[in-house]
mmCIF file of C-alpha atoms in Angstrom:
data_model
loop_
_atom_site.group_PDB
_atom_site.id
_atom_site.type_symbol
_atom_site.label_atom_id
_atom_site.label_comp_id
_atom_site.label_asym_id
_atom_site.label_seq_id
_atom_site.Cartn_x
_atom_site.Cartn_y
_atom_site.Cartn_z
ATOM 1 C CA MET A 13 133.357 120.690 106.374
ATOM 2 C CA GLY A 14 136.802 120.544 105.246
ATOM 3 C CA THR A 15 135.793 122.271 102.255
ATOM 4 C CA ALA A 16 133.759 125.047 103.820
ATOM 5 C CA ALA A 17 136.863 125.609 105.986
ATOM 6 C CA VAL A 18 138.987 126.001 103.011
ATOM 7 C CA LEU A 19 136.593 128.555 101.466
ATOM 8 C CA THR A 20 136.333 130.499 104.594
ATOM 9 C CA LEU A 21 140.197 130.659 104.760
ATOM 10 C CA ALA A 22 140.344 131.711 101.172
ATOM 11 C CA ARG A 23 137.803 134.255 101.417
ATOM 12 C CA GLY A 24 139.837 135.862 104.177
ATOM 13 C CA PHE A 25 142.855 136.023 102.056
ATOM 14 C CA ILE A 26 140.901 137.265 98.929
ATOM 15 C CA LEU A 27 139.227 140.276 101.367
ATOM 16 C CA ALA A 28 142.742 140.946 102.598
ATOM 17 C CA VAL A 29 143.970 141.612 98.905
ATOM 18 C CA ILE A 30 140.926 143.554 97.694
ATOM 19 C CA LEU A 31 140.403 145.970 100.800
ATOM 20 C CA ASP A 32 143.097 148.409 102.270
ATOM 21 C CA VAL A 33 144.589 147.805 105.521
ATOM 22 C CA GLU A 34 142.435 150.125 107.487
ATOM 23 C CA GLY A 35 139.223 148.727 105.517
ATOM 24 C CA PHE A 36 140.101 144.970 106.559
ATOM 25 C CA GLY A 37 140.708 146.400 109.962
ATOM 26 C CA VAL A 38 137.007 147.780 110.353
ATOM 27 C CA TYR A 39 135.694 144.767 108.537
ATOM 28 C CA ALA A 40 137.418 142.388 111.027
ATOM 29 C CA ILE A 41 136.137 144.426 113.977
ATOM 30 C CA VAL A 42 132.744 144.349 112.743
ATOM 31 C CA ALA A 43 132.539 140.445 112.370
ATOM 32 C CA SER A 44 134.679 139.782 115.487
ATOM 33 C CA VAL A 45 132.223 142.015 117.857
ATOM 34 C CA GLY A 46 129.242 140.882 116.089
ATOM 35 C CA LEU A 47 130.326 137.121 116.755
ATOM 36 C CA PHE A 48 130.851 138.224 120.458
ATOM 37 C CA ALA A 49 127.285 139.842 120.521
ATOM 38 C CA SER A 50 125.773 136.826 119.263
ATOM 39 C CA ASN A 51 127.178 134.779 122.112
ATOM 40 C CA VAL A 52 126.074 137.440 124.636
ATOM 41 C CA LEU A 53 122.510 137.783 123.135
ATOM 42 C CA SER A 54 122.087 134.053 123.232
ATOM 43 C CA PHE A 55 122.279 134.091 127.067
ATOM 44 C CA GLY A 56 122.915 130.529 127.262
ATOM 45 C CA ARG A 57 120.112 129.460 124.974
ATOM 46 C CA ILE A 58 122.040 127.850 122.328
ATOM 47 C CA GLU A 59 124.607 126.426 124.699
ATOM 48 C CA GLY A 60 121.586 124.537 126.389
ATOM 49 C CA PHE A 61 120.330 123.228 123.082
ATOM 50 C CA MET A 62 123.672 121.116 123.089
ATOM 51 C CA LYS A 63 121.989 118.790 125.333
ATOM 52 C CA SER A 64 118.505 119.371 125.175
ATOM 53 C CA PHE A 65 117.957 119.173 121.300
ATOM 54 C CA PRO A 66 119.582 115.440 121.010
ATOM 55 C CA ARG A 67 117.377 114.441 123.950
ATOM 56 C CA LEU A 68 114.281 115.633 122.560
ATOM 57 C CA TRP A 69 114.946 114.203 119.024
ATOM 58 C CA MET A 70 115.905 110.700 120.389
ATOM 59 C CA ALA A 71 112.516 110.889 122.352
ATOM 60 C CA GLY A 72 110.856 111.386 119.364
ATOM 61 C CA GLN A 73 109.725 114.901 120.245
ATOM 62 C CA ARG A 74 111.075 116.206 116.880
ATOM 63 C CA ARG A 75 108.753 119.017 116.354
ATOM 64 C CA SER A 76 109.650 120.277 119.850
ATOM 65 C CA VAL A 77 113.089 121.068 118.264
ATOM 66 C CA VAL A 78 111.758 122.970 115.533
ATOM 67 C CA ALA A 79 109.270 124.849 117.743
ATOM 68 C CA SER A 80 112.045 125.474 120.445
ATOM 69 C CA ALA A 81 114.433 126.725 117.447
ATOM 70 C CA ASP A 82 111.828 129.405 116.294
ATOM 71 C CA ARG A 83 111.074 130.488 119.802
ATOM 72 C CA ALA A 84 114.581 131.044 120.703
ATOM 73 C CA LEU A 85 115.303 133.166 117.361
ATOM 74 C CA LEU A 86 112.287 135.236 117.877
ATOM 75 C CA ASP A 87 113.246 135.685 121.650
ATOM 76 C CA VAL A 88 117.134 136.701 120.670
ATOM 77 C CA SER A 89 115.978 138.851 117.780
ATOM 78 C CA LEU A 90 113.747 140.763 120.065
ATOM 79 C CA ARG A 91 116.612 141.047 122.631
ATOM 80 C CA ALA A 92 119.008 142.230 119.690
ATOM 81 C CA VAL A 93 116.608 145.024 118.538
ATOM 82 C CA ALA A 94 116.390 146.409 122.187
ATOM 83 C CA SER A 95 119.962 146.216 122.626
ATOM 84 C CA CYS A 96 120.521 148.106 119.331
ATOM 85 C CA VAL A 97 118.027 150.850 120.502
ATOM 86 C CA PHE A 98 119.634 151.232 123.831
ATOM 87 C CA ALA A 99 123.251 151.226 122.300
ATOM 88 C CA GLY A 100 122.130 153.669 119.684
ATOM 89 C CA ILE A 101 120.808 156.167 122.193
ATOM 90 C CA LEU A 102 124.042 155.871 124.241
ATOM 91 C CA ILE A 103 126.132 156.534 121.109
ATOM 92 C CA TYR A 104 124.039 159.463 120.019
ATOM 93 C CA ALA A 105 124.188 160.937 123.637
ATOM 94 C CA LEU A 106 127.919 160.705 123.597
ATOM 95 C CA SER A 107 128.229 162.340 120.283
ATOM 96 C CA LEU A 108 129.613 159.305 118.560
ATOM 97 C CA ASN A 109 127.400 159.453 115.565
ATOM 98 C CA ASP A 110 130.155 157.771 113.257
ATOM 99 C CA TYR A 111 129.591 154.531 115.084
ATOM 100 C CA LEU A 112 125.873 154.188 114.450
ATOM 101 C CA SER A 113 126.314 152.597 111.227
ATOM 102 C CA ILE A 114 129.070 150.219 112.490
ATOM 103 C CA LEU A 115 126.604 149.480 115.390
ATOM 104 C CA PHE A 116 123.813 148.407 112.690
ATOM 105 C CA PHE A 117 126.042 146.034 110.874
ATOM 106 C CA ILE A 118 127.231 144.394 114.012
ATOM 107 C CA VAL A 119 123.738 143.757 115.247
ATOM 108 C CA LEU A 120 122.694 142.344 111.784
ATOM 109 C CA PHE A 121 125.725 140.309 111.793
ATOM 110 C CA SER A 122 124.991 138.891 115.280
ATOM 111 C CA VAL A 123 121.433 138.054 114.484
ATOM 112 C CA GLY A 124 122.606 136.236 111.191
ATOM 113 C CA SER A 125 124.992 134.149 113.241
ATOM 114 C CA ILE A 126 122.547 133.349 115.860
ATOM 115 C CA ALA A 127 119.923 132.042 113.372
ATOM 116 C CA TYR A 128 122.497 129.973 111.880
ATOM 117 C CA ASN A 129 123.771 128.573 115.087
ATOM 118 C CA ILE A 130 120.209 127.744 116.392
ATOM 119 C CA TYR A 131 119.068 125.664 113.281
ATOM 120 C CA SER A 132 122.501 123.921 112.719
ATOM 121 C CA SER A 133 122.084 122.910 116.392
ATOM 122 C CA GLY A 134 118.791 121.526 115.522
ATOM 123 C CA ILE A 135 120.369 119.707 112.360
ATOM 124 C CA ARG A 136 123.403 118.357 114.783
ATOM 125 C CA SER A 137 120.477 116.564 117.023
ATOM 126 C CA THR A 138 119.443 114.409 114.041
ATOM 127 C CA THR A 139 121.150 111.730 112.248
ATOM 128 C CA GLU A 140 121.611 113.423 109.061
ATOM 129 C CA LEU A 141 125.038 115.073 109.881
ATOM 130 C CA ARG A 142 125.871 115.271 106.360
ATOM 131 C CA LEU A 143 123.135 118.194 106.214
ATOM 132 C CA PHE A 144 125.306 119.897 108.756
ATOM 133 C CA GLY A 145 128.176 119.948 106.677
ATOM 134 C CA PHE A 146 126.394 120.836 103.539
ATOM 135 C CA GLY A 147 124.747 123.640 105.335
ATOM 136 C CA ASN A 148 128.394 124.967 106.271
ATOM 137 C CA LEU A 149 129.553 124.594 102.705
ATOM 138 C CA VAL A 150 126.344 126.720 101.500
ATOM 139 C CA ARG A 151 127.408 129.251 103.959
ATOM 140 C CA ALA A 152 130.895 129.383 103.113
ATOM 141 C CA THR A 153 130.358 129.292 99.104
ATOM 142 C CA THR A 154 127.540 132.194 99.533
ATOM 143 C CA ALA A 155 129.913 134.213 101.839
ATOM 144 C CA ILE A 156 132.848 134.015 99.287
ATOM 145 C CA ALA A 157 130.509 135.035 96.461
ATOM 146 C CA PHE A 158 128.631 137.698 98.118
ATOM 147 C CA GLY A 159 131.410 138.971 100.464
ATOM 148 C CA VAL A 160 134.275 139.206 97.932
ATOM 149 C CA LEU A 161 131.565 140.994 95.299
ATOM 150 C CA GLY A 162 130.443 143.346 98.052
ATOM 151 C CA ALA A 163 133.909 144.161 98.959
ATOM 152 C CA TRP A 164 134.793 145.033 95.583
ATOM 153 C CA LEU A 165 131.613 147.263 95.129
ATOM 154 C CA ALA A 166 131.292 148.852 98.428
ATOM 155 C CA GLY A 167 134.489 148.160 100.612
ATOM 156 C CA TRP A 168 134.328 146.560 103.931
ATOM 157 C CA PRO A 169 130.361 147.346 104.272
ATOM 158 C CA GLY A 170 129.889 145.227 101.294
ATOM 159 C CA ALA A 171 131.901 142.526 102.742
ATOM 160 C CA VAL A 172 129.820 142.320 106.048
ATOM 161 C CA VAL A 173 126.575 142.476 104.102
ATOM 162 C CA GLY A 174 127.986 139.478 102.014
ATOM 163 C CA GLU A 175 128.692 137.685 105.392
ATOM 164 C CA ILE A 176 125.009 138.494 106.779
ATOM 165 C CA VAL A 177 123.382 137.105 103.643
ATOM 166 C CA ALA A 178 125.363 133.894 103.735
ATOM 167 C CA ALA A 179 124.288 133.253 107.484
ATOM 168 C CA ALA A 180 120.867 133.869 106.644
ATOM 169 C CA VAL A 181 120.608 131.693 103.533
ATOM 170 C CA ALA A 182 122.250 128.803 105.348
ATOM 171 C CA ALA A 183 119.968 129.522 108.567
ATOM 172 C CA LEU A 184 116.819 129.366 106.301
ATOM 173 C CA LEU A 185 117.949 126.202 104.254
ATOM 174 C CA MET A 186 118.703 124.463 107.646
ATOM 175 C CA ARG A 187 115.282 125.315 108.984
ATOM 176 C CA CYS A 188 113.781 123.826 105.876
ATOM 177 C CA TRP A 189 115.647 120.628 106.356
ATOM 178 C CA LEU A 190 114.685 120.499 110.040
ATOM 179 C CA VAL A 191 111.194 120.865 109.373
ATOM 180 C CA ARG A 192 111.122 118.281 106.619
ATOM 181 C CA LEU A 193 112.951 115.650 109.064
ATOM 182 C CA ALA A 194 110.458 116.565 111.866
ATOM 183 C CA GLU A 195 107.585 116.131 109.805
ATOM 184 C CA SER A 196 108.785 112.738 108.230
ATOM 185 C CA THR A 197 106.563 109.476 108.540
ATOM 186 C CA THR A 198 108.451 108.585 111.727
ATOM 187 C CA ALA A 199 107.700 111.991 113.243
ATOM 188 C CA PRO A 200 105.403 112.035 116.527
ATOM 189 C CA SER A 201 102.084 113.570 116.719
ATOM 190 C CA PRO A 202 101.541 117.152 116.936
ATOM 191 C CA ASP A 203 101.198 116.924 120.527
ATOM 192 C CA ALA A 204 105.054 117.078 120.765
ATOM 193 C CA LEU A 205 104.732 120.837 120.132
ATOM 194 C CA THR A 206 103.598 121.288 123.386
ATOM 195 C CA VAL A 207 106.625 119.724 125.173
ATOM 196 C CA ASP A 208 109.322 121.998 126.318
ATOM 197 C CA PRO A 209 113.092 121.128 126.542
ATOM 198 C CA PRO A 210 114.191 119.892 129.892
ATOM 199 C CA ARG A 211 116.170 122.621 131.782
ATOM 200 C CA ASP A 212 119.812 122.197 131.626
ATOM 201 C CA TYR A 213 121.535 124.561 134.084
ATOM 202 C CA GLY A 214 124.736 123.065 132.732
ATOM 203 C CA GLY A 215 124.236 125.237 129.523
ATOM 204 C CA TYR A 216 124.354 128.432 131.418
ATOM 205 C CA TRP A 217 127.870 127.436 132.754
ATOM 206 C CA ILE A 218 128.865 126.751 129.556
ATOM 207 C CA PHE A 219 127.546 130.063 128.194
ATOM 208 C CA VAL A 220 129.462 132.028 131.051
ATOM 209 C CA SER A 221 132.745 129.788 129.861
ATOM 210 C CA ILE A 222 132.190 130.732 126.318
ATOM 211 C CA ILE A 223 131.561 134.466 127.210
ATOM 212 C CA LEU A 224 134.958 134.585 129.304
ATOM 213 C CA VAL A 225 136.924 133.108 126.412
ATOM 214 C CA SER A 226 135.353 134.702 123.417
ATOM 215 C CA ALA A 227 135.518 138.133 124.922
ATOM 216 C CA PRO A 228 139.203 138.387 124.761
ATOM 217 C CA LEU A 229 139.521 136.444 121.333
ATOM 218 C CA TYR A 230 136.741 138.459 119.662
ATOM 219 C CA LEU A 231 137.177 141.699 121.131
ATOM 220 C CA ASP A 232 141.009 141.814 120.700
ATOM 221 C CA ARG A 233 140.422 143.479 117.247
ATOM 222 C CA LEU A 234 138.636 146.191 118.842
ATOM 223 C CA PHE A 235 141.445 146.800 121.368
ATOM 224 C CA VAL A 236 144.105 146.735 118.824
ATOM 225 C CA GLY A 237 142.256 149.120 116.626
ATOM 226 C CA HIS A 238 141.664 151.574 119.849
ATOM 227 C CA VAL A 239 145.107 151.419 121.044
ATOM 228 C CA PHE A 240 147.195 150.882 117.977
ATOM 229 C CA GLY A 241 145.133 152.482 115.308
ATOM 230 C CA ALA A 242 142.927 151.065 112.400
ATOM 231 C CA ALA A 243 146.157 150.066 110.326
ATOM 232 C CA SER A 244 147.414 147.847 113.159
ATOM 233 C CA ALA A 245 144.017 146.318 113.453
ATOM 234 C CA GLY A 246 144.088 145.358 109.688
ATOM 235 C CA SER A 247 147.638 143.843 110.168
ATOM 236 C CA TYR A 248 146.332 142.020 113.259
ATOM 237 C CA ALA A 249 143.549 140.716 111.406
ATOM 238 C CA PHE A 250 145.602 139.580 108.629
ATOM 239 C CA VAL A 251 147.857 137.679 110.863
ATOM 240 C CA LEU A 252 144.878 135.874 112.544
ATOM 241 C CA LEU A 253 144.070 134.428 109.196
ATOM 242 C CA PHE A 254 147.207 132.080 109.886
ATOM 243 C CA TYR A 255 145.384 131.584 113.194
ATOM 244 C CA MET A 256 142.578 130.181 111.551
ATOM 245 C CA ILE A 257 144.582 127.395 109.941
ATOM 246 C CA ASN A 258 145.011 125.223 113.182
ATOM 247 C CA SER A 259 141.740 126.679 114.653
ATOM 248 C CA THR A 260 139.737 125.271 111.532
ATOM 249 C CA ILE A 261 141.561 121.857 111.961
ATOM 250 C CA VAL A 262 140.417 121.662 115.673
ATOM 251 C CA ALA A 263 137.002 122.948 114.849
ATOM 252 C CA ILE A 264 136.411 120.188 112.397
ATOM 253 C CA ILE A 265 137.679 117.512 114.368
ATOM 254 C CA VAL A 266 136.242 118.506 117.765
ATOM 255 C CA GLN A 267 132.755 118.206 116.273
ATOM 256 C CA SER A 268 133.088 114.536 116.060
ATOM 257 C CA VAL A 269 135.471 113.678 118.775
ATOM 258 C CA GLY A 270 133.445 115.826 121.390
ATOM 259 C CA PRO A 271 130.446 113.709 121.267
ATOM 260 C CA GLN A 272 132.766 110.832 121.231
ATOM 261 C CA LEU A 273 134.241 111.854 124.634
ATOM 262 C CA VAL A 274 130.731 112.169 125.948
ATOM 263 C CA MET A 275 130.007 108.627 124.738
ATOM 264 C CA MET A 276 133.094 107.301 126.309
ATOM 265 C CA GLU A 277 132.279 108.511 129.847
ATOM 266 C CA ARG A 278 128.795 107.138 129.539
ATOM 267 C CA SER A 279 130.244 103.674 128.507
ATOM 268 C CA GLY A 280 132.307 103.664 131.535
ATOM 269 C CA ALA A 281 135.623 104.906 130.286
ATOM 270 C CA THR A 282 138.130 106.172 132.851
ATOM 271 C CA LEU A 283 139.213 109.951 133.010
ATOM 272 C CA LEU A 284 142.862 108.892 132.117
ATOM 273 C CA ARG A 285 141.699 107.072 129.110
ATOM 274 C CA GLN A 286 139.603 110.156 128.096
ATOM 275 C CA VAL A 287 142.532 112.518 128.551
ATOM 276 C CA LYS A 288 144.717 110.105 126.608
ATOM 277 C CA THR A 289 142.166 110.122 123.539
ATOM 278 C CA ALA A 290 141.913 114.036 123.816
ATOM 279 C CA SER A 291 145.699 114.446 124.010
ATOM 280 C CA ALA A 292 146.306 112.186 121.046
ATOM 281 C CA TRP A 293 143.944 114.154 119.001
ATOM 282 C CA SER A 294 145.262 117.558 120.171
ATOM 283 C CA ALA A 295 148.787 116.335 119.142
ATOM 284 C CA ALA A 296 147.511 115.307 115.691
ATOM 285 C CA CYS A 297 145.820 118.594 115.242
ATOM 286 C CA ILE A 298 149.046 120.520 116.294
ATOM 287 C CA PHE A 299 151.274 118.344 113.988
ATOM 288 C CA ALA A 300 148.833 119.006 110.891
ATOM 289 C CA GLY A 301 148.513 122.618 111.952
ATOM 290 C CA ALA A 302 152.322 123.100 112.093
ATOM 291 C CA ALA A 303 152.688 121.374 108.617
ATOM 292 C CA GLN A 304 150.179 123.913 107.079
ATOM 293 C CA LEU A 305 151.886 126.942 108.991
ATOM 294 C CA ALA A 306 155.179 126.104 107.725
ATOM 295 C CA ALA A 307 153.665 126.151 103.902
ATOM 296 C CA ALA A 308 152.085 129.451 104.788
ATOM 297 C CA ALA A 309 155.146 130.851 106.265
ATOM 298 C CA PHE A 310 157.115 129.929 103.035
ATOM 299 C CA ALA A 311 154.210 131.586 100.960
ATOM 300 C CA VAL A 312 154.042 134.810 102.868
ATOM 301 C CA PHE A 313 158.001 135.412 103.265
ATOM 302 C CA VAL A 314 159.214 133.869 100.265
ATOM 303 C CA TRP A 315 156.643 133.198 97.567
ATOM 304 C CA PRO A 316 154.130 133.899 96.325
ATOM 305 C CA LEU A 317 152.419 136.124 98.800
ATOM 306 C CA GLU A 318 155.412 138.046 99.977
ATOM 307 C CA SER A 319 154.004 141.376 98.733
ATOM 308 C CA LEU A 320 150.881 140.748 100.909
ATOM 309 C CA GLY A 321 152.843 140.161 103.761
ATOM 310 C CA ASP A 322 154.787 143.458 103.280
ATOM 311 C CA LYS A 323 151.419 145.291 102.868
ATOM 312 C CA TYR A 324 150.381 144.137 106.267
ATOM 313 C CA GLY A 325 153.706 144.096 107.999
ATOM 314 C CA VAL A 326 153.906 140.586 108.904
ATOM 315 C CA THR A 327 157.034 139.725 110.794
ATOM 316 C CA VAL A 328 158.523 136.342 111.698
ATOM 317 C CA GLY A 329 158.176 136.834 115.365
ATOM 318 C CA THR A 330 154.400 137.939 114.948
ATOM 319 C CA PHE A 331 154.248 134.704 112.969
ATOM 320 C CA VAL A 332 155.459 132.564 115.346
ATOM 321 C CA ALA A 333 153.450 134.039 118.272
ATOM 322 C CA ILE A 334 150.462 133.607 116.460
ATOM 323 C CA SER A 335 151.090 129.961 115.450
ATOM 324 C CA PHE A 336 151.571 129.302 119.436
ATOM 325 C CA LEU A 337 148.378 130.879 120.082
ATOM 326 C CA SER A 338 146.641 128.765 117.574
ATOM 327 C CA PHE A 339 148.127 125.460 118.915
ATOM 328 C CA PHE A 340 146.461 126.195 122.230
ATOM 329 C CA ARG A 341 142.938 125.938 120.328
ATOM 330 C CA VAL A 342 143.104 122.375 121.614
ATOM 331 C CA SER A 343 141.828 123.249 124.725
ATOM 332 C CA GLU A 344 138.317 122.725 123.221
ATOM 333 C CA PHE A 345 138.884 119.044 123.352
ATOM 334 C CA PHE A 346 139.114 119.533 127.223
ATOM 335 C CA ASP A 347 136.147 121.559 127.195
ATOM 336 C CA TRP A 348 134.071 118.545 125.937
ATOM 337 C CA LEU A 349 135.970 116.223 128.286
ATOM 338 C CA MET A 350 134.671 118.483 131.002
ATOM 339 C CA ILE A 351 131.293 118.779 129.848
ATOM 340 C CA SER A 352 131.206 114.847 129.493
ATOM 341 C CA ARG A 353 131.804 114.453 133.202
ATOM 342 C CA ASP A 354 129.349 117.456 134.021
ATOM 343 C CA ARG A 355 132.080 119.512 135.068
ATOM 344 C CA GLU A 356 130.893 122.693 133.509
ATOM 345 C CA LYS A 357 131.687 124.774 136.657
ATOM 346 C CA ASP A 358 135.459 123.679 136.601
ATOM 347 C CA MET A 359 135.401 124.677 132.898
ATOM 348 C CA THR A 360 134.264 128.082 133.761
ATOM 349 C CA THR A 361 136.953 128.336 136.114
ATOM 350 C CA ALA A 362 139.667 127.494 133.753
ATOM 351 C CA SER A 363 137.904 130.298 131.416
ATOM 352 C CA ALA A 364 137.937 132.696 134.080
ATOM 353 C CA LEU A 365 141.700 132.301 134.511
ATOM 354 C CA PHE A 366 142.366 132.816 130.625
ATOM 355 C CA PHE A 367 139.960 135.934 130.949
ATOM 356 C CA ALA A 368 141.852 137.242 134.078
ATOM 357 C CA THR A 369 145.333 136.884 132.347
ATOM 358 C CA THR A 370 143.834 138.732 129.145
ATOM 359 C CA VAL A 371 142.905 141.758 131.059
ATOM 360 C CA LEU A 372 146.320 141.973 133.107
ATOM 361 C CA GLY A 373 147.909 141.544 129.662
ATOM 362 C CA ALA A 374 145.789 144.387 127.871
ATOM 363 C CA GLY A 375 146.659 146.703 130.960
ATOM 364 C CA ALA A 376 150.390 145.830 130.647
ATOM 365 C CA VAL A 377 149.950 146.503 126.989
ATOM 366 C CA ILE A 378 148.659 150.112 127.712
ATOM 367 C CA GLN A 379 150.913 150.714 130.893
ATOM 368 C CA PHE A 380 154.377 149.651 129.367
ATOM 369 C CA ASP A 381 153.537 150.371 125.697
ATOM 370 C CA LEU A 382 154.085 146.959 124.524
ATOM 371 C CA SER A 383 153.991 145.812 120.660
ATOM 372 C CA LEU A 384 151.462 143.935 118.825
ATOM 373 C CA GLU A 385 153.883 140.984 118.866
ATOM 374 C CA GLN A 386 153.925 140.934 122.653
ATOM 375 C CA LEU A 387 150.256 141.312 122.881
ATOM 376 C CA ILE A 388 149.909 137.914 120.958
ATOM 377 C CA TRP A 389 152.487 136.334 123.253
ATOM 378 C CA LEU A 390 150.550 137.281 126.192
ATOM 379 C CA LEU A 391 147.214 135.872 124.345
ATOM 380 C CA ALA A 392 149.115 132.559 124.068
ATOM 381 C CA LEU A 393 150.454 132.430 127.528
ATOM 382 C CA ALA A 394 146.720 133.119 128.810
ATOM 383 C CA ARG A 395 145.472 130.053 126.617
ATOM 384 C CA GLY A 396 148.327 128.059 127.911
ATOM 385 C CA ILE A 397 147.359 128.778 131.455
ATOM 386 C CA GLN A 398 143.685 127.847 130.751
ATOM 387 C CA LEU A 399 144.884 124.472 129.432
ATOM 388 C CA ALA A 400 146.903 123.783 132.433
ATOM 389 C CA ALA A 401 143.974 124.685 134.619
ATOM 390 C CA GLN A 402 141.692 122.442 132.887
ATOM 391 C CA LEU A 403 144.000 119.395 133.108
ATOM 392 C CA ILE A 404 144.742 120.252 136.926
ATOM 393 C CA LEU A 405 140.992 120.795 137.657
ATOM 394 C CA LEU A 406 139.995 117.414 136.106
ATOM 395 C CA PHE A 407 142.475 115.319 138.118
ATOM 396 C CA ARG A 408 142.052 117.310 141.253
ATOM 397 C CA HIS A 409 138.229 116.232 141.406
ATOM 398 C CA GLN A 410 138.792 112.827 139.707
ATOM 399 C CA THR A 411 136.038 110.167 140.519
ATOM 400 C CA ARG A 412 137.381 107.467 138.354
#
């Protein structure tokens, strides 16, 4: 997964070189809104798979995992088509025809992301986790090949198409692996196909929490483009590449540490012990991220990417602000801790505080004509409030 993360980051920098500032901004808006739309369209379905798929697989109902994944993709795809038609009619009625093509790309991007997330959830429920890492690598490699080629040939639309193709290829590959594992000699009888996953309403609380957090973090490019212009959206998207450095580290480690926190709770670990574990990993991620951000700062402000930094107008203040924002990504460790203790409602409360703070911050940006750097600091403040709320809520309702 580490190689895939490096390739994803490299693709971002290559696209920043190939595309002009405005084009890179539009590409970032389409990608971020598409990711947010994929969260909305899942409506808690994928989040529920976090618990139901592993339980089905351990119970021997492997073919149910495949059947549930296929059914979920069909349902979400139909939902995406209906949403696209409704949004298209609304855009046409408002005489915003220029946005129709962007809407088309956003919907395709979201469906591709959903397909990948559904089948990767299935793979994560098996014991063949190496396939999950290889699937990530296939997606990253395909995206850097088709995305860069598409950007060079057709600008930002080509880059988006490359991303869509990569997600589709990786999703198809993961489904093939999942079917093969489900139909192995140790698989159960076809009767397992008739078994539905158990209802887990915690998945819907996780869904609400993810929506509250992802809305500001995915729709921020759209907000920046609307308030500051497409060029500023491009500059902001470039700065967010540095946010990805620490975010990528956290995303990789939390894939293994998160389930570990769940198992710790099942084995009788105290809350304090879990918090110490999550805090230790958080500190390690921040330290590793800070070291890489320092190297990135040297590259952008000194050598050899100083021309790219000048192209996108990166300042020291903006770089420091985005670094602090990336450090607070460690809140994901505490999300898993809350899930391990069936505290999804408290997790949603902390996410709601983050969302409310960002909405107030967005209003302040418009009302007081704040700068892009100040907007990033407000996002970092909101993340800090979310992390503090997580810890307070965890210990406030401590049971052991």
